[in-house]
């Protein structure tokens, strides 16, 4: 049975071109780029090539890119750098729907005495620019707002917020882990100070990420030790993974608009078909301002976990916002913040596509989903009532 992988916001496959590019640096060229000898030293140029490719994807200068180990490290570094830069200021603004890499780090800082404002979103998952403005005070050192939400795909007005903040002396960081490689980003037009990238969300391997830090932005390293990355991130560079990230960024930059269109076409086909064939279904999140590859759909009266298990029988991989599958004891904090009713959260499924998905794969999901939902609803007391009002269940 072939796998139909529709969980690309969790992680992506490593592009074959990326594997090919990085393999020699796992095998023959294992040197340390800081070494004086040619065997190691030649790798320095490869790291700089990769840095240039990452920079190009977002319209940055290569000196503005720092390699990290993952998106989480990039996020933590950005936040820590801002608060270390102005030790007198103790207020941070973020949102309630950030990834835990930002959310839990801010909660950690709140326990250490920082004041953190967690901004709400509306029932479409949108953030109000007015709320951001109202939250700012004399003590605000950092605003950290994600570019696109990993669960719903909803994008935030990062450019508008950045334009407002650049007039004030407040750091602006955006977690763009889900956006880079999926939608075109030109950092010259978005005056953020820092932006996080993760390799494994754009067909590079796991274990590598990057942080964009705009030239002239005060920066404090988070990982302290050797002189690597010009003293901005210590630790011997993971040359193969960095080369892989560079190649993945080069691939993502080849035809960004074409890829966006392709993903959107497949996603919209899937969404339209499910809305038509499955009753009591809702899309979570503002549909017009979303990543092109993501849809978050709630199927009332069924458990997301049960849907995932049935999909798994067909080799279809997706994920759910219900507690059992989210890896935590609580159901999705994103959908809860949006005020999605609990019954809908429990039956929520996220399909997230990549350039490697095909139309026949989407057709397969469209074919099997109505039957899966119908059968599961027959097993659930509420669903059965709904499907067949003549059958009454013991309450
Ligand atoms: N930020 C967002 C929006 C994410 O979706 C993720 C991963 O899912 C991260 C940060 C963390 O990235 P990493 O897994 O590379 O640490």
mmCIF file of C-alpha atoms and ligand atoms in Angstrom:
data_model
loop_
_atom_site.group_PDB
_atom_site.id
_atom_site.type_symbol
_atom_site.label_atom_id
_atom_site.label_comp_id
_atom_site.label_asym_id
_atom_site.label_seq_id
_atom_site.Cartn_x
_atom_site.Cartn_y
_atom_site.Cartn_z
ATOM 1 C CA UNK A 1 0.000 0.000 0.000
ATOM 2 C CA UNK A 2 1.355 3.406 -0.948
ATOM 3 C CA UNK A 3 1.537 6.081 1.721
ATOM 4 C CA UNK A 4 -0.473 9.221 1.011
ATOM 5 C CA UNK A 5 1.345 11.713 3.182
ATOM 6 C CA UNK A 6 -0.822 14.720 4.036
ATOM 7 C CA UNK A 7 0.903 15.746 7.259
ATOM 8 C CA UNK A 8 3.500 18.125 5.850
ATOM 9 C CA UNK A 9 3.045 20.772 8.554
ATOM 10 C CA UNK A 10 4.353 18.153 10.999
ATOM 11 C CA UNK A 11 7.351 17.344 8.839
ATOM 12 C CA UNK A 12 8.202 16.923 5.165
ATOM 13 C CA UNK A 13 10.074 14.307 3.187
ATOM 14 C CA UNK A 14 13.664 15.220 2.370
ATOM 15 C CA UNK A 15 13.802 16.207 -1.314
ATOM 16 C CA UNK A 16 15.845 13.699 -3.390
ATOM 17 C CA UNK A 17 18.041 16.550 -4.670
ATOM 18 C CA UNK A 18 18.739 17.524 -1.050
ATOM 19 C CA UNK A 19 19.791 13.966 -0.134
ATOM 20 C CA UNK A 20 22.083 13.826 -3.134
ATOM 21 C CA UNK A 21 23.661 17.172 -2.305
ATOM 22 C CA UNK A 22 24.363 16.445 1.358
ATOM 23 C CA UNK A 23 25.437 12.773 1.206
ATOM 24 C CA UNK A 24 29.109 13.383 0.278
ATOM 25 C CA UNK A 25 29.364 15.581 3.387
ATOM 26 C CA UNK A 26 28.225 12.699 5.580
ATOM 27 C CA UNK A 27 30.619 10.283 3.887
ATOM 28 C CA UNK A 28 33.875 11.654 2.406
ATOM 29 C CA UNK A 29 33.943 15.303 3.483
ATOM 30 C CA UNK A 30 33.543 15.029 7.204
ATOM 31 C CA UNK A 31 35.980 17.781 8.185
ATOM 32 C CA UNK A 32 35.440 20.693 10.528
ATOM 33 C CA UNK A 33 34.904 23.977 8.646
ATOM 34 C CA UNK A 34 36.954 25.814 11.296
ATOM 35 C CA UNK A 35 40.082 23.717 10.642
ATOM 36 C CA UNK A 36 43.198 25.291 9.186
ATOM 37 C CA UNK A 37 43.839 22.389 6.777
ATOM 38 C CA UNK A 38 42.226 22.280 3.358
ATOM 39 C CA UNK A 39 40.292 19.074 4.118
ATOM 40 C CA UNK A 40 38.206 20.808 6.758
ATOM 41 C CA UNK A 41 38.601 24.406 5.693
ATOM 42 C CA UNK A 42 37.081 23.800 2.233
ATOM 43 C CA UNK A 43 33.768 23.144 3.949
ATOM 44 C CA UNK A 44 33.639 26.709 5.142
ATOM 45 C CA UNK A 45 32.863 27.775 1.570
ATOM 46 C CA UNK A 46 30.059 25.183 1.342
ATOM 47 C CA UNK A 47 28.489 26.536 4.535
ATOM 48 C CA UNK A 48 28.677 30.060 3.122
ATOM 49 C CA UNK A 49 27.087 28.867 -0.166
ATOM 50 C CA UNK A 50 24.221 27.392 1.832
ATOM 51 C CA UNK A 51 23.857 30.587 3.845
ATOM 52 C CA UNK A 52 23.574 32.511 0.618
ATOM 53 C CA UNK A 53 20.833 30.199 -0.667
ATOM 54 C CA UNK A 54 18.802 30.527 2.535
ATOM 55 C CA UNK A 55 19.196 34.308 2.385
ATOM 56 C CA UNK A 56 18.118 34.409 -1.253
ATOM 57 C CA UNK A 57 14.872 32.573 -0.571
ATOM 58 C CA UNK A 58 13.696 35.390 1.709
ATOM 59 C CA UNK A 59 15.472 38.299 0.011
ATOM 60 C CA UNK A 60 18.005 38.734 2.836
ATOM 61 C CA UNK A 61 21.774 39.277 2.875
ATOM 62 C CA UNK A 62 23.788 36.185 3.738
ATOM 63 C CA UNK A 63 25.333 37.837 6.847
ATOM 64 C CA UNK A 64 21.780 38.121 8.180
ATOM 65 C CA UNK A 65 21.386 34.317 8.403
ATOM 66 C CA UNK A 66 22.451 32.336 11.484
ATOM 67 C CA UNK A 67 22.251 28.548 11.310
ATOM 68 C CA UNK A 68 20.575 26.816 14.256
ATOM 69 C CA UNK A 69 19.506 23.266 15.073
ATOM 70 C CA UNK A 70 15.748 23.746 14.521
ATOM 71 C CA UNK A 71 12.837 26.178 14.478
ATOM 72 C CA UNK A 72 12.482 25.920 18.250
ATOM 73 C CA UNK A 73 16.065 27.047 18.783
ATOM 74 C CA UNK A 74 15.570 29.931 16.336
ATOM 75 C CA UNK A 75 12.452 31.046 18.244
ATOM 76 C CA UNK A 76 14.071 30.732 21.679
ATOM 77 C CA UNK A 77 17.176 32.558 20.455
ATOM 78 C CA UNK A 78 15.192 35.456 19.004
ATOM 79 C CA UNK A 79 13.174 35.961 22.183
ATOM 80 C CA UNK A 80 16.160 35.632 24.501
ATOM 81 C CA UNK A 81 18.266 37.959 22.363
ATOM 82 C CA UNK A 82 15.609 40.673 22.548
ATOM 83 C CA UNK A 83 15.182 40.486 26.308
ATOM 84 C CA UNK A 84 18.958 40.371 26.899
ATOM 85 C CA UNK A 85 19.446 43.406 24.666
ATOM 86 C CA UNK A 86 17.359 45.729 26.829
ATOM 87 C CA UNK A 87 17.520 44.287 30.349
ATOM 88 C CA UNK A 88 15.522 47.192 31.768
ATOM 89 C CA UNK A 89 12.421 46.270 29.768
ATOM 90 C CA UNK A 90 10.245 43.412 30.980
ATOM 91 C CA UNK A 91 7.153 43.217 28.750
ATOM 92 C CA UNK A 92 6.645 40.804 25.862
ATOM 93 C CA UNK A 93 3.669 40.602 23.494
ATOM 94 C CA UNK A 94 2.760 37.408 21.700
ATOM 95 C CA UNK A 95 -0.415 35.521 20.763
ATOM 96 C CA UNK A 96 -2.376 32.677 22.323
ATOM 97 C CA UNK A 97 -2.017 30.564 19.193
ATOM 98 C CA UNK A 98 1.769 30.448 18.810
ATOM 99 C CA UNK A 99 3.592 27.155 18.490
ATOM 100 C CA UNK A 100 4.862 25.898 21.885
ATOM 101 C CA UNK A 101 8.372 26.945 20.772
ATOM 102 C CA UNK A 102 7.252 30.542 21.396
ATOM 103 C CA UNK A 103 4.262 30.048 23.703
ATOM 104 C CA UNK A 104 5.990 27.885 26.297
ATOM 105 C CA UNK A 105 9.185 29.928 26.170
ATOM 106 C CA UNK A 106 7.153 33.067 26.916
ATOM 107 C CA UNK A 107 5.359 31.236 29.747
ATOM 108 C CA UNK A 108 8.780 30.260 31.088
ATOM 109 C CA UNK A 109 9.845 33.930 31.014
ATOM 110 C CA UNK A 110 6.587 34.903 32.730
ATOM 111 C CA UNK A 111 7.506 32.550 35.569
ATOM 112 C CA UNK A 112 10.867 34.339 35.744
ATOM 113 C CA UNK A 113 9.120 37.683 36.289
ATOM 114 C CA UNK A 114 8.524 39.007 32.767
ATOM 115 C CA UNK A 115 5.112 40.426 31.972
ATOM 116 C CA UNK A 116 3.691 38.651 28.926
ATOM 117 C CA UNK A 117 0.566 39.658 27.007
ATOM 118 C CA UNK A 118 -0.954 36.734 25.134
ATOM 119 C CA UNK A 119 -3.186 38.321 22.495
ATOM 120 C CA UNK A 120 -6.474 36.629 21.593
ATOM 121 C CA UNK A 121 -7.666 35.738 18.091
ATOM 122 C CA UNK A 122 -11.223 35.855 16.757
ATOM 123 C CA UNK A 123 -13.319 32.852 15.770
ATOM 124 C CA UNK A 124 -11.637 32.811 12.364
ATOM 125 C CA UNK A 125 -8.192 32.661 13.975
ATOM 126 C CA UNK A 126 -7.401 36.271 13.035
ATOM 127 C CA UNK A 127 -5.401 38.735 15.056
ATOM 128 C CA UNK A 128 -6.422 42.366 15.447
ATOM 129 C CA UNK A 129 -3.686 44.929 14.746
ATOM 130 C CA UNK A 130 -5.512 47.243 17.162
ATOM 131 C CA UNK A 131 -5.033 44.697 19.949
ATOM 132 C CA UNK A 132 -1.303 44.664 19.251
ATOM 133 C CA UNK A 133 -1.161 48.458 19.408
ATOM 134 C CA UNK A 134 -3.217 48.621 22.606
ATOM 135 C CA UNK A 135 -0.942 46.079 24.311
ATOM 136 C CA UNK A 136 2.240 48.116 23.720
ATOM 137 C CA UNK A 137 3.553 50.161 26.633
ATOM 138 C CA UNK A 138 6.814 51.817 27.748
ATOM 139 C CA UNK A 139 8.091 48.528 29.086
ATOM 140 C CA UNK A 140 7.549 46.481 25.882
ATOM 141 C CA UNK A 141 10.761 45.016 24.545
ATOM 142 C CA UNK A 142 9.507 42.407 22.080
ATOM 143 C CA UNK A 143 6.535 41.490 19.929
ATOM 144 C CA UNK A 144 6.689 37.890 18.681
ATOM 145 C CA UNK A 145 3.906 36.960 16.280
ATOM 146 C CA UNK A 146 3.841 33.970 13.981
ATOM 147 C CA UNK A 147 3.654 34.386 10.223
ATOM 148 C CA UNK A 148 1.305 31.462 9.670
ATOM 149 C CA UNK A 149 -0.387 29.130 12.082
ATOM 150 C CA UNK A 150 0.733 25.510 11.949
ATOM 151 C CA UNK A 151 -2.725 24.093 12.747
ATOM 152 C CA UNK A 152 -5.066 26.207 10.641
ATOM 153 C CA UNK A 153 -2.653 27.788 8.161
ATOM 154 C CA UNK A 154 -4.143 31.225 8.951
ATOM 155 C CA UNK A 155 -1.626 34.000 8.250
ATOM 156 C CA UNK A 156 -1.205 37.083 10.411
ATOM 157 C CA UNK A 157 -0.746 40.691 9.176
ATOM 158 C CA UNK A 158 2.971 40.573 9.890
ATOM 159 C CA UNK A 159 3.924 43.258 7.328
ATOM 160 C CA UNK A 160 1.424 45.773 8.736
ATOM 161 C CA UNK A 161 2.506 45.090 12.320
ATOM 162 C CA UNK A 162 6.189 45.328 11.345
ATOM 163 C CA UNK A 163 5.576 48.682 9.675
ATOM 164 C CA UNK A 164 3.942 50.019 12.829
ATOM 165 C CA UNK A 165 6.649 48.673 15.131
ATOM 166 C CA UNK A 166 9.594 49.942 13.129
ATOM 167 C CA UNK A 167 8.687 53.475 14.273
ATOM 168 C CA UNK A 168 9.115 52.368 17.885
ATOM 169 C CA UNK A 169 12.111 50.844 19.616
ATOM 170 C CA UNK A 170 10.562 47.400 20.020
ATOM 171 C CA UNK A 171 11.965 44.170 18.597
ATOM 172 C CA UNK A 172 9.694 42.326 16.202
ATOM 173 C CA UNK A 173 10.217 38.613 15.721
ATOM 174 C CA UNK A 174 8.113 36.375 13.536
ATOM 175 C CA UNK A 175 8.026 32.607 13.660
ATOM 176 C CA UNK A 176 7.852 31.890 9.922
ATOM 177 C CA UNK A 177 8.572 28.175 10.272
ATOM 178 C CA UNK A 178 5.360 27.213 8.444
ATOM 179 C CA UNK A 179 5.481 30.009 5.906
ATOM 180 C CA UNK A 180 8.997 29.915 4.450
ATOM 181 C CA UNK A 181 9.009 27.697 1.387
ATOM 182 C CA UNK A 182 5.208 27.677 1.146
ATOM 183 C CA UNK A 183 4.542 31.306 0.313
ATOM 184 C CA UNK A 184 6.907 33.895 -1.172
ATOM 185 C CA UNK A 185 8.514 36.052 1.530
ATOM 186 C CA UNK A 186 10.605 39.128 0.769
ATOM 187 C CA UNK A 187 12.184 40.385 3.933
ATOM 188 C CA UNK A 188 12.988 43.730 2.276
ATOM 189 C CA UNK A 189 9.268 44.474 2.235
ATOM 190 C CA UNK A 190 8.592 43.154 5.738
ATOM 191 C CA UNK A 191 10.525 45.173 8.307
ATOM 192 C CA UNK A 192 10.788 42.441 10.945
ATOM 193 C CA UNK A 193 13.983 42.277 13.011
ATOM 194 C CA UNK A 194 14.125 38.504 13.313
ATOM 195 C CA UNK A 195 12.481 35.583 11.503
ATOM 196 C CA UNK A 196 12.645 31.846 12.260
ATOM 197 C CA UNK A 197 13.033 29.046 9.713
ATOM 198 C CA UNK A 198 13.020 25.270 10.193
ATOM 199 C CA UNK A 199 14.619 22.874 7.697
ATOM 200 C CA UNK A 200 12.307 19.919 8.085
ATOM 201 C CA UNK A 201 9.227 21.929 7.108
ATOM 202 C CA UNK A 202 10.616 22.642 3.641
ATOM 203 C CA UNK A 203 12.100 19.322 2.509
ATOM 204 C CA UNK A 204 15.463 19.634 4.275
ATOM 205 C CA UNK A 205 16.386 17.166 7.038
ATOM 206 C CA UNK A 206 15.382 17.489 10.672
ATOM 207 C CA UNK A 207 17.960 19.042 12.989
ATOM 208 C CA UNK A 208 18.703 22.247 11.126
ATOM 209 C CA UNK A 209 17.100 25.674 11.131
ATOM 210 C CA UNK A 210 18.004 29.299 10.615
ATOM 211 C CA UNK A 211 17.356 32.650 12.186
ATOM 212 C CA UNK A 212 17.277 35.815 10.115
ATOM 213 C CA UNK A 213 18.583 38.792 12.103
ATOM 214 C CA UNK A 214 18.371 42.091 10.246
ATOM 215 C CA UNK A 215 21.628 43.987 9.882
ATOM 216 C CA UNK A 216 21.922 46.550 12.661
ATOM 217 C CA UNK A 217 19.654 44.636 15.075
ATOM 218 C CA UNK A 218 21.173 44.169 18.522
ATOM 219 C CA UNK A 219 21.865 40.476 19.020
ATOM 220 C CA UNK A 220 22.836 38.322 21.982
ATOM 221 C CA UNK A 221 23.784 34.666 21.381
ATOM 222 C CA UNK A 222 21.691 32.040 23.128
ATOM 223 C CA UNK A 223 24.182 29.193 22.758
ATOM 224 C CA UNK A 224 27.504 30.382 24.049
ATOM 225 C CA UNK A 225 30.868 28.746 23.427
ATOM 226 C CA UNK A 226 33.097 28.824 20.351
ATOM 227 C CA UNK A 227 33.367 31.462 17.681
ATOM 228 C CA UNK A 228 31.160 29.741 15.074
ATOM 229 C CA UNK A 229 28.576 31.790 13.174
ATOM 230 C CA UNK A 230 30.685 34.879 14.008
ATOM 231 C CA UNK A 231 30.105 34.285 17.690
ATOM 232 C CA UNK A 232 26.336 34.366 17.265
ATOM 233 C CA UNK A 233 25.710 30.626 17.722
ATOM 234 C CA UNK A 234 28.384 28.393 19.167
ATOM 235 C CA UNK A 235 28.806 24.731 18.285
ATOM 236 C CA UNK A 236 30.517 22.988 15.373
ATOM 237 C CA UNK A 237 28.382 23.509 12.299
ATOM 238 C CA UNK A 238 26.358 20.519 11.088
ATOM 239 C CA UNK A 239 27.782 20.825 7.589
ATOM 240 C CA UNK A 240 25.663 18.124 5.845
ATOM 241 C CA UNK A 241 22.408 19.443 7.273
ATOM 242 C CA UNK A 242 23.305 23.050 6.517
ATOM 243 C CA UNK A 243 24.120 22.085 2.922
ATOM 244 C CA UNK A 244 20.789 20.261 2.805
ATOM 245 C CA UNK A 245 18.936 23.349 4.045
ATOM 246 C CA UNK A 246 20.668 25.482 1.423
ATOM 247 C CA UNK A 247 19.613 23.096 -1.348
ATOM 248 C CA UNK A 248 16.039 22.893 -0.027
ATOM 249 C CA UNK A 249 15.810 26.700 -0.056
ATOM 250 C CA UNK A 250 17.170 26.806 -3.602
ATOM 251 C CA UNK A 251 14.472 24.309 -4.683
ATOM 252 C CA UNK A 252 11.733 26.241 -2.863
ATOM 253 C CA UNK A 253 12.796 29.433 -4.621
ATOM 254 C CA UNK A 254 12.618 27.945 -8.109
ATOM 255 C CA UNK A 255 8.936 28.398 -8.810
ATOM 256 C CA UNK A 256 7.277 29.724 -5.655
ATOM 257 C CA UNK A 257 4.167 31.094 -7.348
ATOM 258 C CA UNK A 258 3.623 27.937 -9.402
ATOM 259 C CA UNK A 259 3.978 25.782 -6.310
ATOM 260 C CA UNK A 260 1.582 27.950 -4.319
ATOM 261 C CA UNK A 261 -0.996 27.618 -7.107
ATOM 262 C CA UNK A 262 -0.499 23.861 -7.318
ATOM 263 C CA UNK A 263 -0.934 23.333 -3.581
ATOM 264 C CA UNK A 264 -3.944 25.617 -3.436
ATOM 265 C CA UNK A 265 -5.634 23.808 -6.315
ATOM 266 C CA UNK A 266 -5.256 20.406 -4.624
ATOM 267 C CA UNK A 267 -6.206 21.731 -1.165
ATOM 268 C CA UNK A 268 -9.289 23.519 -2.489
ATOM 269 C CA UNK A 269 -10.391 20.431 -4.400
ATOM 270 C CA UNK A 270 -10.140 18.317 -1.249
ATOM 271 C CA UNK A 271 -11.932 20.894 0.874
ATOM 272 C CA UNK A 272 -14.761 21.508 -1.600
ATOM 273 C CA UNK A 273 -15.392 17.777 -2.019
ATOM 274 C CA UNK A 274 -15.480 17.085 1.733
ATOM 275 C CA UNK A 275 -17.815 20.010 2.365
ATOM 276 C CA UNK A 276 -20.121 18.596 -0.288
ATOM 277 C CA UNK A 277 -20.037 14.911 0.623
ATOM 278 C CA UNK A 278 -19.835 14.983 4.423
ATOM 279 C CA UNK A 279 -22.637 16.695 6.377
ATOM 280 C CA UNK A 280 -21.918 18.703 9.557
ATOM 281 C CA UNK A 281 -18.457 19.762 8.545
ATOM 282 C CA UNK A 282 -16.757 23.127 9.141
ATOM 283 C CA UNK A 283 -13.483 24.658 8.056
ATOM 284 C CA UNK A 284 -11.516 26.111 10.951
ATOM 285 C CA UNK A 285 -9.828 29.411 10.164
ATOM 286 C CA UNK A 286 -10.236 32.322 7.774
ATOM 287 C CA UNK A 287 -10.237 30.718 4.345
ATOM 288 C CA UNK A 288 -8.918 33.684 2.365
ATOM 289 C CA UNK A 289 -5.774 34.316 4.396
ATOM 290 C CA UNK A 290 -4.270 30.891 4.726
ATOM 291 C CA UNK A 291 -1.249 28.885 3.692
ATOM 292 C CA UNK A 292 -2.067 27.263 0.350
ATOM 293 C CA UNK A 293 -1.269 23.754 1.598
ATOM 294 C CA UNK A 294 -3.320 23.591 4.800
ATOM 295 C CA UNK A 295 -6.908 22.822 5.663
ATOM 296 C CA UNK A 296 -8.250 22.214 9.143
ATOM 297 C CA UNK A 297 -11.665 20.554 9.015
ATOM 298 C CA UNK A 298 -13.993 19.595 11.857
ATOM 299 C CA UNK A 299 -16.291 16.621 11.478
ATOM 300 C CA UNK A 300 -18.962 16.888 14.146
ATOM 301 C CA UNK A 301 -19.942 13.848 16.250
ATOM 302 C CA UNK A 302 -16.749 11.876 15.590
ATOM 303 C CA UNK A 303 -13.362 11.636 17.287
ATOM 304 C CA UNK A 304 -10.391 12.904 15.316
ATOM 305 C CA UNK A 305 -8.359 9.989 16.596
ATOM 306 C CA UNK A 306 -10.842 7.484 15.178
ATOM 307 C CA UNK A 307 -10.750 9.246 11.800
ATOM 308 C CA UNK A 308 -6.946 9.123 11.782
ATOM 309 C CA UNK A 309 -6.970 5.400 12.533
ATOM 310 C CA UNK A 310 -9.398 4.725 9.690
ATOM 311 C CA UNK A 311 -7.384 6.905 7.302
ATOM 312 C CA UNK A 312 -4.281 5.038 8.376
ATOM 313 C CA UNK A 313 -5.857 1.803 7.099
ATOM 314 C CA UNK A 314 -5.697 3.363 3.622
ATOM 315 C CA UNK A 315 -2.124 4.591 4.155
ATOM 316 C CA UNK A 316 -3.362 8.182 4.502
ATOM 317 C CA UNK A 317 -1.461 10.307 7.044
ATOM 318 C CA UNK A 318 -2.993 13.446 8.571
ATOM 319 C CA UNK A 319 -3.234 14.854 12.098
ATOM 320 C CA UNK A 320 -5.882 15.953 14.552
ATOM 321 C CA UNK A 321 -6.439 18.653 17.152
ATOM 322 C CA UNK A 322 -8.063 16.281 19.628
ATOM 323 C CA UNK A 323 -6.281 15.699 22.932
ATOM 324 C CA UNK A 324 -5.397 12.053 22.301
ATOM 325 C CA UNK A 325 -3.465 12.821 19.154
ATOM 326 C CA UNK A 326 -1.973 16.212 19.913
ATOM 327 C CA UNK A 327 0.686 14.763 22.201
ATOM 328 C CA UNK A 328 -0.687 16.688 25.169
ATOM 329 C CA UNK A 329 -3.485 16.197 27.659
ATOM 330 C CA UNK A 330 -5.363 19.175 26.270
ATOM 331 C CA UNK A 331 -7.080 19.491 22.913
ATOM 332 C CA UNK A 332 -5.657 22.053 20.467
ATOM 333 C CA UNK A 333 -4.927 25.393 22.179
ATOM 334 C CA UNK A 334 -5.297 27.059 18.781
ATOM 335 C CA UNK A 335 -8.841 25.844 18.142
ATOM 336 C CA UNK A 336 -9.786 26.556 21.776
ATOM 337 C CA UNK A 337 -8.492 30.114 21.452
ATOM 338 C CA UNK A 338 -10.680 30.509 18.363
ATOM 339 C CA UNK A 339 -13.712 29.422 20.390
ATOM 340 C CA UNK A 340 -14.297 26.308 18.275
ATOM 341 C CA UNK A 341 -16.834 24.175 20.177
ATOM 342 C CA UNK A 342 -15.356 21.139 21.927
ATOM 343 C CA UNK A 343 -17.313 18.679 19.792
ATOM 344 C CA UNK A 344 -15.800 20.256 16.679
ATOM 345 C CA UNK A 345 -12.281 20.332 18.149
ATOM 346 C CA UNK A 346 -12.470 16.638 18.940
ATOM 347 C CA UNK A 347 -13.415 15.872 15.359
ATOM 348 C CA UNK A 348 -10.846 18.165 13.761
ATOM 349 C CA UNK A 349 -8.432 16.921 11.131
ATOM 350 C CA UNK A 350 -5.574 18.828 9.561
ATOM 351 C CA UNK A 351 -4.542 17.894 6.051
ATOM 352 C CA UNK A 352 -1.302 19.594 5.000
ATOM 353 C CA UNK A 353 0.040 19.063 1.504
ATOM 354 C CA UNK A 354 3.397 19.331 -0.200
ATOM 355 C CA UNK A 355 4.668 19.660 -3.766
ATOM 356 C CA UNK A 356 5.013 15.859 -3.839
ATOM 357 C CA UNK A 357 1.278 15.211 -3.433
ATOM 358 C CA UNK A 358 -0.640 14.312 -6.562
ATOM 359 C CA UNK A 359 -4.219 14.739 -7.687
ATOM 360 C CA UNK A 360 -4.913 10.945 -7.613
ATOM 361 C CA UNK A 361 -3.858 10.977 -3.943
ATOM 362 C CA UNK A 362 -6.348 13.728 -3.195
ATOM 363 C CA UNK A 363 -9.006 11.819 -5.151
ATOM 364 C CA UNK A 364 -8.373 8.784 -2.939
ATOM 365 C CA UNK A 365 -9.020 10.832 0.214
ATOM 366 C CA UNK A 366 -12.149 12.290 -1.362
ATOM 367 C CA UNK A 367 -13.304 8.752 -2.190
ATOM 368 C CA UNK A 368 -12.795 7.174 1.251
ATOM 369 C CA UNK A 369 -13.648 10.029 3.602
ATOM 370 C CA UNK A 370 -17.492 10.101 3.323
ATOM 371 C CA UNK A 371 -17.739 6.389 4.159
ATOM 372 C CA UNK A 372 -15.305 6.709 7.080
ATOM 373 C CA UNK A 373 -17.287 9.600 8.566
ATOM 374 C CA UNK A 374 -20.637 7.916 8.041
ATOM 375 C CA UNK A 375 -19.475 4.664 9.647
ATOM 376 C CA UNK A 376 -17.930 6.427 12.627
ATOM 377 C CA UNK A 377 -21.046 8.501 13.152
ATOM 378 C CA UNK A 378 -23.120 5.323 13.246
ATOM 379 C CA UNK A 379 -20.945 4.244 16.194
ATOM 380 C CA UNK A 380 -21.444 7.490 18.093
ATOM 381 C CA UNK A 381 -24.717 8.112 19.978
ATOM 382 C CA UNK A 382 -24.991 11.731 18.832
ATOM 383 C CA UNK A 383 -23.934 10.939 15.299
ATOM 384 C CA UNK A 384 -26.441 8.095 15.053
ATOM 385 C CA UNK A 385 -29.269 10.343 16.284
ATOM 386 C CA UNK A 386 -28.282 12.836 13.674
ATOM 387 C CA UNK A 387 -28.014 10.339 10.793
ATOM 388 C CA UNK A 388 -31.153 8.452 11.659
ATOM 389 C CA UNK A 389 -33.591 10.342 13.882
ATOM 390 C CA UNK A 390 -35.687 7.175 14.277
ATOM 391 C CA UNK A 391 -32.964 5.393 16.268
ATOM 392 C CA UNK A 392 -32.945 6.781 19.789
ATOM 393 C CA UNK A 393 -30.033 6.186 22.099
ATOM 394 C CA UNK A 394 -30.101 5.796 25.854
ATOM 395 C CA UNK A 395 -28.915 9.177 27.136
HETATM 396 N N1 LIG B 1 7.063 27.070 14.923
HETATM 397 C C1 LIG B 1 6.062 26.531 14.221
HETATM 398 C C2 LIG B 1 4.980 27.416 13.706
HETATM 399 C C3 LIG B 1 6.038 25.162 13.969
HETATM 400 O O1 LIG B 1 5.022 24.629 13.274
HETATM 401 C C4 LIG B 1 7.077 24.354 14.496
HETATM 402 C C5 LIG B 1 7.051 22.897 14.308
HETATM 403 O O2 LIG B 1 6.020 22.298 14.130
HETATM 404 C C6 LIG B 1 8.104 24.978 15.212
HETATM 405 C C7 LIG B 1 8.068 26.338 15.413
HETATM 406 C C8 LIG B 1 9.240 24.186 15.767
HETATM 407 O O3 LIG B 1 10.136 23.801 14.739
HETATM 408 P P1 LIG B 1 11.158 22.608 14.973
HETATM 409 O O4 LIG B 1 10.367 21.345 14.932
HETATM 410 O O5 LIG B 1 12.114 22.719 13.829
HETATM 411 O O6 LIG B 1 11.809 22.844 16.275
#
